[in-house]
Coordinates of C-alpha atoms in Angstrom, one line a residue:
X70 CA -26.6 54.2 -7.7
X71 CA -23.1 54.9 -9.1
X72 CA -23.1 51.5 -10.8
X73 CA -26.5 52.1 -12.3
X74 CA -25.5 55.5 -13.7
X75 CA -22.3 53.9 -15.1
X76 CA -24.6 51.4 -16.9
X77 CA -26.6 54.3 -18.3
X78 CA -23.4 55.9 -19.7
X79 CA -22.3 52.6 -21.2
X80 CA -25.6 51.9 -22.9
X81 CA -25.6 55.5 -24.4
X82 CA -21.9 55.0 -25.4
X83 CA -22.8 51.8 -27.3
X84 CA -25.6 53.5 -29.2
X85 CA -23.5 56.6 -30.1
X86 CA -20.7 54.4 -31.1
X87 CA -22.4 52.7 -34.0
X88 CA -25.9 53.9 -34.8
X89 CA -24.8 57.1 -36.7
X90 CA -22.7 54.9 -39.1
X91 CA -25.2 52.1 -39.5
X92 CA -26.7 53.3 -42.8
X93 CA -23.2 53.8 -44.4
X94 CA -22.1 50.4 -43.1
X95 CA -25.0 48.5 -44.6
X96 CA -25.5 50.4 -47.8
X97 CA -21.8 51.0 -48.8
X98 CA -19.4 49.0 -46.8
X99 CA -21.4 45.7 -47.0
X100 CA -22.8 46.9 -50.4
X101 CA -26.3 45.7 -49.5
X102 CA -27.9 48.8 -51.1
X103 CA -29.8 51.8 -49.8
X104 CA -33.1 49.9 -49.6
X105 CA -31.6 47.3 -47.3
X106 CA -30.0 50.1 -45.2
X107 CA -33.5 51.7 -44.9
X108 CA -35.0 48.4 -43.9
X109 CA -32.3 47.8 -41.3
X110 CA -32.9 51.3 -39.7
X111 CA -36.6 50.7 -39.8
X112 CA -36.3 47.3 -38.2
X113 CA -34.0 48.8 -35.5
X114 CA -36.7 51.3 -34.6
X115 CA -39.7 48.9 -35.0
X116 CA -38.1 46.3 -32.7
X117 CA -38.5 48.7 -29.8
X118 CA -42.2 49.2 -30.6
X119 CA -42.7 45.4 -30.5
X120 CA -40.9 44.7 -27.2
X121 CA -41.8 47.7 -25.1
X122 CA -45.5 46.9 -24.5
X123 CA -44.3 43.7 -22.7
X124 CA -41.3 45.0 -21.0
X125 CA -43.0 46.8 -18.1
X126 CA -44.9 43.8 -16.8
X127 CA -41.8 41.6 -16.9
X128 CA -39.8 44.3 -15.0
X129 CA -42.5 44.6 -12.3
X130 CA -42.8 40.8 -11.9
X131 CA -39.1 39.7 -12.2
X132 CA -37.4 42.9 -11.2
X133 CA -35.4 45.3 -13.4
X134 CA -32.0 43.7 -12.8
X135 CA -32.5 40.4 -14.7
X136 CA -34.3 42.3 -17.5
X137 CA -31.3 44.6 -17.8
X138 CA -28.8 41.8 -18.0
X139 CA -30.9 39.9 -20.5
X140 CA -31.3 43.0 -22.7
X141 CA -27.6 43.8 -22.5
X142 CA -26.7 40.3 -23.6
X143 CA -29.3 40.5 -26.5
X144 CA -27.9 43.8 -27.6
X145 CA -24.3 42.4 -27.5
X146 CA -25.4 39.5 -29.8
X147 CA -27.0 42.0 -32.1
X148 CA -23.9 44.2 -32.3
X149 CA -21.6 41.3 -32.9
X150 CA -23.9 40.0 -35.5
X151 CA -24.0 43.3 -37.4
X152 CA -20.2 43.3 -37.5
X153 CA -20.3 39.9 -39.2
X154 CA -23.4 40.4 -41.4
X155 CA -22.7 40.2 -45.2
X156 CA -26.2 39.2 -46.2
X157 CA -29.6 40.9 -46.0
X158 CA -31.2 38.4 -43.6
X159 CA -28.2 38.5 -41.2
X160 CA -28.2 42.3 -41.2
X161 CA -32.0 42.5 -40.5
X162 CA -31.9 39.9 -37.8
X163 CA -28.9 41.5 -36.1
X164 CA -30.5 44.9 -36.2
X165 CA -33.7 43.5 -34.7
X166 CA -31.7 42.0 -31.7
X167 CA -29.8 45.2 -31.2
X168 CA -32.9 47.4 -31.4
X169 CA -34.9 45.2 -29.0
X170 CA -32.0 45.0 -26.5
X171 CA -31.3 48.7 -26.4
X172 CA -35.0 49.5 -26.1
X173 CA -35.5 47.2 -23.1
X174 CA -32.5 48.6 -21.3
X175 CA -34.0 52.1 -20.8
X176 CA -37.1 51.2 -18.7
X177 CA -35.1 48.7 -16.8
X178 CA -32.4 51.3 -15.9
X179 CA -35.1 53.9 -15.1
X180 CA -36.8 51.5 -12.7
X181 CA -33.6 50.7 -11.0
X182 CA -33.1 54.4 -10.4
X183 CA -36.6 54.6 -9.0
X184 CA -35.9 51.6 -6.6
X185 CA -32.7 53.2 -5.4
X186 CA -34.2 56.7 -4.8
X187 CA -37.1 58.5 -3.2
X188 CA -39.0 61.6 -4.3
X189 CA -36.4 63.8 -2.6
X190 CA -33.4 62.4 -4.5
X191 CA -35.0 61.3 -7.7
X192 CA -34.8 64.6 -9.4
X193 CA -31.0 64.7 -9.2
X194 CA -30.7 61.0 -10.1
X195 CA -32.6 61.5 -13.3
X196 CA -30.7 64.7 -14.1
X197 CA -27.4 62.8 -13.7
X198 CA -28.8 60.0 -15.9
X199 CA -29.6 62.4 -18.7
X200 CA -26.2 64.1 -18.4
X201 CA -24.4 60.8 -18.6
X202 CA -26.5 59.6 -21.5
X203 CA -25.7 62.7 -23.6
X204 CA -22.0 62.5 -22.6
X205 CA -21.9 58.8 -23.6
X206 CA -23.6 59.5 -26.9
X207 CA -21.2 62.3 -27.7
X208 CA -18.1 60.4 -26.7
X209 CA -19.3 57.3 -28.5
X210 CA -20.0 59.2 -31.7
X211 CA -16.7 61.0 -31.5
X212 CA -14.6 57.9 -31.0
X213 CA -16.6 55.9 -33.5
X214 CA -16.1 58.6 -36.1
X215 CA -12.3 58.3 -35.7
X216 CA -12.4 54.5 -36.1
X217 CA -14.6 54.0 -39.1
X218 CA -13.3 54.0 -42.6
X219 CA -15.6 53.2 -45.5
X220 CA -12.7 51.8 -47.5
X221 CA -11.8 49.3 -44.7
X222 CA -14.6 46.9 -43.6
X223 CA -12.4 45.7 -40.8
X224 CA -12.8 49.1 -39.1
X225 CA -16.5 48.5 -38.8
X226 CA -15.9 45.0 -37.5
X227 CA -13.8 46.6 -34.8
X228 CA -16.5 49.2 -34.2
X229 CA -19.3 46.7 -33.7
X230 CA -16.9 44.4 -31.7
X231 CA -16.2 47.1 -29.2
X232 CA -19.9 47.9 -28.9
X233 CA -20.6 44.2 -28.2
X234 CA -18.0 44.2 -25.5
X235 CA -19.5 47.4 -24.0
X236 CA -22.8 45.7 -23.6
X237 CA -21.2 42.7 -22.0
X238 CA -19.5 45.0 -19.5
X239 CA -22.9 46.6 -18.8
X240 CA -24.3 43.1 -18.1
X241 CA -21.4 42.4 -15.8
X242 CA -22.0 45.7 -13.9
X243 CA -25.6 44.8 -13.6
X244 CA -24.8 41.5 -12.0
X245 CA -22.7 43.3 -9.3
X246 CA -25.6 45.7 -8.4
X247 CA -27.4 44.9 -5.1
X248 CA -30.7 46.7 -5.1
X249 CA -32.0 47.9 -1.7
X250 CA -34.1 45.2 0.0
X251 CA -35.1 47.2 3.1
X252 CA -38.1 49.4 3.6
X253 CA -38.6 52.2 1.2
X254 CA -41.0 55.0 0.7
X255 CA -44.2 54.2 -1.1
X256 CA -43.8 54.7 -4.9
X257 CA -40.0 54.1 -4.7
X258 CA -40.0 50.3 -4.9
X259 CA -42.8 48.0 -5.8
X260 CA -43.9 45.7 -3.0
X261 CA -45.7 42.5 -3.5
X262 CA -48.2 43.8 -6.0
X263 CA -46.6 41.8 -8.7
X264 CA -47.5 44.2 -11.4
X265 CA -51.2 43.7 -11.1
X266 CA -53.5 46.2 -12.7
X267 CA -51.9 46.3 -16.2
X268 CA -52.8 48.5 -19.0
X269 CA -56.4 49.1 -18.0
X270 CA -55.3 50.5 -14.7
X271 CA -52.7 52.7 -16.4
X272 CA -55.2 54.0 -18.9
X273 CA -57.7 54.7 -16.1
X274 CA -55.1 57.0 -14.4
X275 CA -55.9 60.3 -16.0
X276 CA -52.9 62.2 -14.9
X277 CA -50.6 59.5 -16.5
X278 CA -52.6 59.5 -19.7
X279 CA -52.2 63.3 -19.9
X280 CA -48.5 62.9 -19.3
X281 CA -48.3 60.2 -22.1
X282 CA -50.0 62.6 -24.5
X283 CA -47.7 65.4 -23.4
X284 CA -44.7 63.2 -23.8
X285 CA -45.6 62.3 -27.4
X286 CA -45.9 66.0 -28.2
X287 CA -42.6 66.7 -26.5
X288 CA -40.6 64.1 -28.4
X289 CA -42.5 64.7 -31.7
X290 CA -41.8 68.5 -31.6
X291 CA -38.1 68.2 -30.7
X292 CA -36.2 64.9 -31.0
X293 CA -38.3 63.7 -33.9
X294 CA -37.2 66.7 -35.9
X295 CA -33.5 66.9 -35.1
X296 CA -32.0 64.8 -37.9
X297 CA -35.0 64.9 -40.3
X298 CA -37.4 67.8 -40.7
X299 CA -35.3 70.5 -39.0
X300 CA -32.1 69.4 -40.9
X301 CA -34.1 69.4 -44.2
X302 CA -35.5 72.8 -43.4
X303 CA -32.1 74.2 -42.6
X304 CA -30.4 73.1 -45.7
X305 CA -33.3 73.8 -48.1
X306 CA -34.8 77.0 -46.7
X307 CA -32.0 78.6 -44.7
X308 CA -29.1 77.5 -46.9
X309 CA -27.3 75.9 -44.1
X310 CA -24.2 73.9 -45.1
X311 CA -24.4 70.2 -44.2
X312 CA -21.3 70.5 -42.0
X313 CA -23.1 73.1 -40.0
X314 CA -25.7 70.6 -38.9
X315 CA -22.9 68.8 -37.0
X316 CA -22.1 72.1 -35.3
X317 CA -25.7 72.7 -34.4
X318 CA -25.9 69.2 -32.8
X319 CA -22.7 69.9 -31.0
X320 CA -24.2 73.2 -29.6
X321 CA -27.2 71.2 -28.5
X322 CA -25.0 68.7 -26.6
X323 CA -22.8 71.5 -25.2
X324 CA -25.7 73.4 -23.7
X325 CA -27.0 70.2 -22.1
X326 CA -23.7 69.3 -20.6
X327 CA -22.9 72.9 -19.5
X328 CA -26.3 73.8 -18.2
X329 CA -27.7 70.6 -16.7
X330 CA -26.7 71.1 -13.1
X331 CA -27.2 74.9 -13.2
X332 CA -30.7 74.3 -14.5
X333 CA -31.3 71.6 -11.9
X334 CA -30.9 74.2 -9.1
X335 CA -33.6 76.2 -10.7
X336 CA -36.1 73.5 -11.5
X337 CA -35.9 71.2 -8.4
X338 CA -37.8 73.8 -6.3
X339 CA -40.3 74.7 -9.0
X340 CA -43.6 73.2 -10.0
X341 CA -42.9 70.4 -12.4
X342 CA -45.9 71.2 -14.6
X343 CA -44.9 74.9 -14.8
X344 CA -41.3 73.9 -15.7
X345 CA -42.6 71.8 -18.6
X346 CA -44.9 74.7 -19.6
X347 CA -41.9 77.0 -19.7
X348 CA -40.1 74.5 -22.0
X349 CA -42.9 74.9 -24.4
X350 CA -42.4 78.6 -24.6
X351 CA -38.6 78.2 -25.0
X352 CA -39.1 75.7 -27.8
X353 CA -41.6 78.1 -29.5
X354 CA -38.9 80.7 -29.5
X355 CA -36.5 78.1 -30.9
X356 CA -38.8 77.4 -33.8
X357 CA -39.3 81.1 -34.4
X358 CA -35.5 81.5 -34.6
X359 CA -35.4 78.7 -37.2
X360 CA -38.2 80.4 -39.1
X361 CA -36.2 83.7 -39.1
X362 CA -33.1 81.8 -40.4
X363 CA -35.2 80.7 -43.4
X364 CA -36.6 84.1 -44.3
X365 CA -33.4 85.2 -45.9
X366 CA -33.7 88.7 -44.6
X367 CA -30.2 88.9 -43.1
X368 CA -26.7 87.6 -44.0
X369 CA -25.9 83.9 -44.3
X370 CA -23.8 84.2 -41.2
X371 CA -26.8 85.6 -39.2
X372 CA -29.0 82.8 -40.6
X373 CA -26.5 80.2 -39.5
X374 CA -26.2 81.7 -36.1
X375 CA -30.0 81.7 -35.7
X376 CA -30.2 78.1 -36.8
X377 CA -27.5 77.0 -34.4
X378 CA -29.3 78.9 -31.6
X379 CA -32.4 76.8 -32.4
X380 CA -30.6 73.7 -31.4
X381 CA -29.0 75.4 -28.4
X382 CA -32.5 76.5 -27.1
X383 CA -33.7 72.9 -27.6
X384 CA -30.8 71.8 -25.4
X385 CA -31.8 74.2 -22.7
X386 CA -35.3 72.8 -22.7
X387 CA -34.0 69.2 -22.6
X388 CA -31.9 70.1 -19.6
X389 CA -35.1 71.4 -17.9
X390 CA -37.1 68.3 -18.8
X391 CA -34.6 65.6 -17.7
X392 CA -35.0 66.2 -13.9
X393 CA -38.7 66.8 -14.4
X394 CA -40.5 64.3 -16.6
X395 CA -38.9 61.0 -15.8
X396 CA -39.2 61.5 -12.0
X397 CA -42.8 62.5 -12.5
X398 CA -43.5 59.2 -14.3
X399 CA -42.0 57.4 -11.3
X400 CA -44.0 59.4 -8.8
X401 CA -47.3 58.8 -10.6
X402 CA -46.8 55.0 -10.7
X403 CA -48.6 53.1 -8.0
X404 CA -46.6 50.4 -6.2
X405 CA -46.1 47.4 -8.3
X406 CA -46.4 49.2 -11.6
X407 CA -43.2 51.3 -11.9
X408 CA -41.9 49.2 -14.7
X409 CA -45.1 49.4 -16.7
X410 CA -45.3 53.2 -16.3
X411 CA -41.7 53.6 -17.4
X412 CA -42.2 51.2 -20.4
X413 CA -45.4 53.0 -21.4
X414 CA -43.6 56.3 -21.5
X415 CA -40.7 54.8 -23.4
X416 CA -43.2 53.4 -25.9
X417 CA -44.8 56.8 -26.4
X418 CA -41.3 58.3 -26.9
X419 CA -40.4 55.6 -29.5
X420 CA -43.7 56.3 -31.4
X421 CA -43.0 60.0 -31.6
X422 CA -39.4 59.3 -32.8
X423 CA -40.8 57.0 -35.5
X424 CA -43.6 59.3 -36.7
X425 CA -41.7 62.6 -36.3
X426 CA -39.2 62.1 -39.1
X427 CA -41.9 60.7 -41.4
X428 CA -44.0 63.8 -41.0
X429 CA -41.4 66.5 -40.5
X430 CA -38.9 65.4 -43.1
X431 CA -41.1 66.1 -46.2
X432 CA -42.6 69.2 -44.6
X433 CA -39.2 70.7 -43.7
X434 CA -37.9 70.1 -47.2
X435 CA -40.8 71.5 -49.2
X436 CA -43.4 73.3 -47.0
X437 CA -41.1 75.8 -45.2
X438 CA -43.7 78.2 -43.8
X439 CA -46.3 75.7 -42.7
X440 CA -43.5 73.6 -41.2
X441 CA -42.4 76.3 -38.8
X442 CA -46.0 77.4 -38.0
X443 CA -46.9 73.8 -37.2
X444 CA -44.1 73.3 -34.7
X445 CA -44.5 76.6 -33.1
X446 CA -48.1 75.5 -32.4
X447 CA -46.9 72.1 -31.2
X448 CA -44.6 73.9 -28.8
X449 CA -47.4 76.1 -27.4
X450 CA -49.5 73.0 -27.1
X451 CA -46.8 71.6 -24.7
X452 CA -47.4 74.6 -22.5
X453 CA -51.2 74.2 -22.5
X454 CA -51.0 70.4 -21.9
X455 CA -48.5 70.8 -19.1
X456 CA -50.7 73.4 -17.2
X457 CA -53.8 71.2 -17.7
X458 CA -51.9 68.2 -16.4
X459 CA -50.7 70.1 -13.4
X460 CA -54.3 70.4 -12.2
X461 CA -54.5 66.6 -11.7
X462 CA -51.2 66.2 -9.8
X463 CA -51.0 66.1 -6.1
X464 CA -48.9 68.8 -4.4
X465 CA -46.1 66.3 -3.7
X466 CA -46.1 65.1 -7.3
X467 CA -46.0 68.5 -8.7
X468 CA -43.7 70.0 -6.1
X469 CA -41.6 67.1 -4.7
X470 CA -39.6 69.3 -2.3
X471 CA -42.7 69.3 -0.2
X472 CA -42.1 65.6 0.6
X473 CA -38.7 66.6 2.1
X474 CA -40.5 68.8 4.5
X475 CA -43.2 66.4 5.5
X476 CA -41.2 63.2 4.9
X477 CA -44.4 61.8 3.4
X478 CA -44.7 60.8 -0.3
X479 CA -48.1 61.1 -1.9
X480 CA -49.0 58.1 -3.9
X481 CA -51.6 58.4 -6.6
X482 CA -54.9 57.1 -5.5
X483 CA -57.3 57.2 -8.4
X484 CA -60.4 59.2 -7.8
X485 CA -63.8 57.8 -8.2
X486 CA -64.0 58.7 -11.9
X487 CA -60.6 57.1 -12.5
X488 CA -61.7 53.9 -10.8
X489 CA -64.9 53.8 -13.0
X490 CA -62.8 54.3 -16.1
X491 CA -60.4 51.6 -15.1
X492 CA -63.2 49.2 -14.4
X493 CA -64.6 49.7 -17.8

């Protein structure tokens, strides 16, 4: 498990190391223009949408380890290619490889965590994953920022070269991992099912469908707004200085790092559906704080503090979600479909991250009041959807500590209506 978590940190470090500077690199350093830079960023995101629908079945059939190694090698080639790209086709192709590789890593790593855990240890394992991911992103962005220099293209070549090496190290770590081969609890490691069932079975699983809908709203209302709609709203409506956006993002990361394991003690013996519902309330308060910052009723210092508190409250909610949502995806998955369930959730997340900025950016910049109201309602919808989903979860899925008492893990067995829906 320690090696898997190190792999999580390395993949996050690689992304944080270069992605924040990709636009500047393509548009200014390589002088390929802002249009090409936009295309490269779009291709980077779209590559994930293309590969994720196929990733889950491959993970379930071949195992997560070879998929992880192949994805890391693909990302390494893409990173090295970007460092050498001086034409539009080369930059677009390299961004495609990097985007596809990094997208495939996440469900592969998540499935490896599932294989190496059970319902009693999975909550802490995913909390550690989220903690290390944020730490890796933060450290990667910090170190990358001290390396890059727009006047020296060689600094970007060094940046992408280091990233390529990091992905090679990740592949090497993956090759040293020995996944458990003994008996495991049902739902922890796929047996010989070979990934049968596919998308029809997943869509016939009503609790999982409700979690996918909930996941889309979660990522759309939070992550999809961080660097687009909320940033535009802060600068246009609240008069926030651009430099303050970096402080707000730092506050978000600081809350996650500081609170993750304190929050874990609270949530691991609480109903998962009610924890997610509570996150909806916290985020509604966060959006109200952002709305107050844009009203202009107080001083600029008070508006800035309120805006930073919005990001901090988002971080608190994220810390509550990390040991809750990902383990729930794993516990809902029938044997032989863990990879497909992880990939489906990753795909929904990527869709939300693609649509969120496109919707939130223009609204945050021009429709200030409607923007805040819309996302307060989205946050309250998280609460309603979570409570509704909780009614379809088994006691062990919603309250996993019960499994520690009984030593029995409940596996989702579709009810009759689910079976009919899957057959159709």
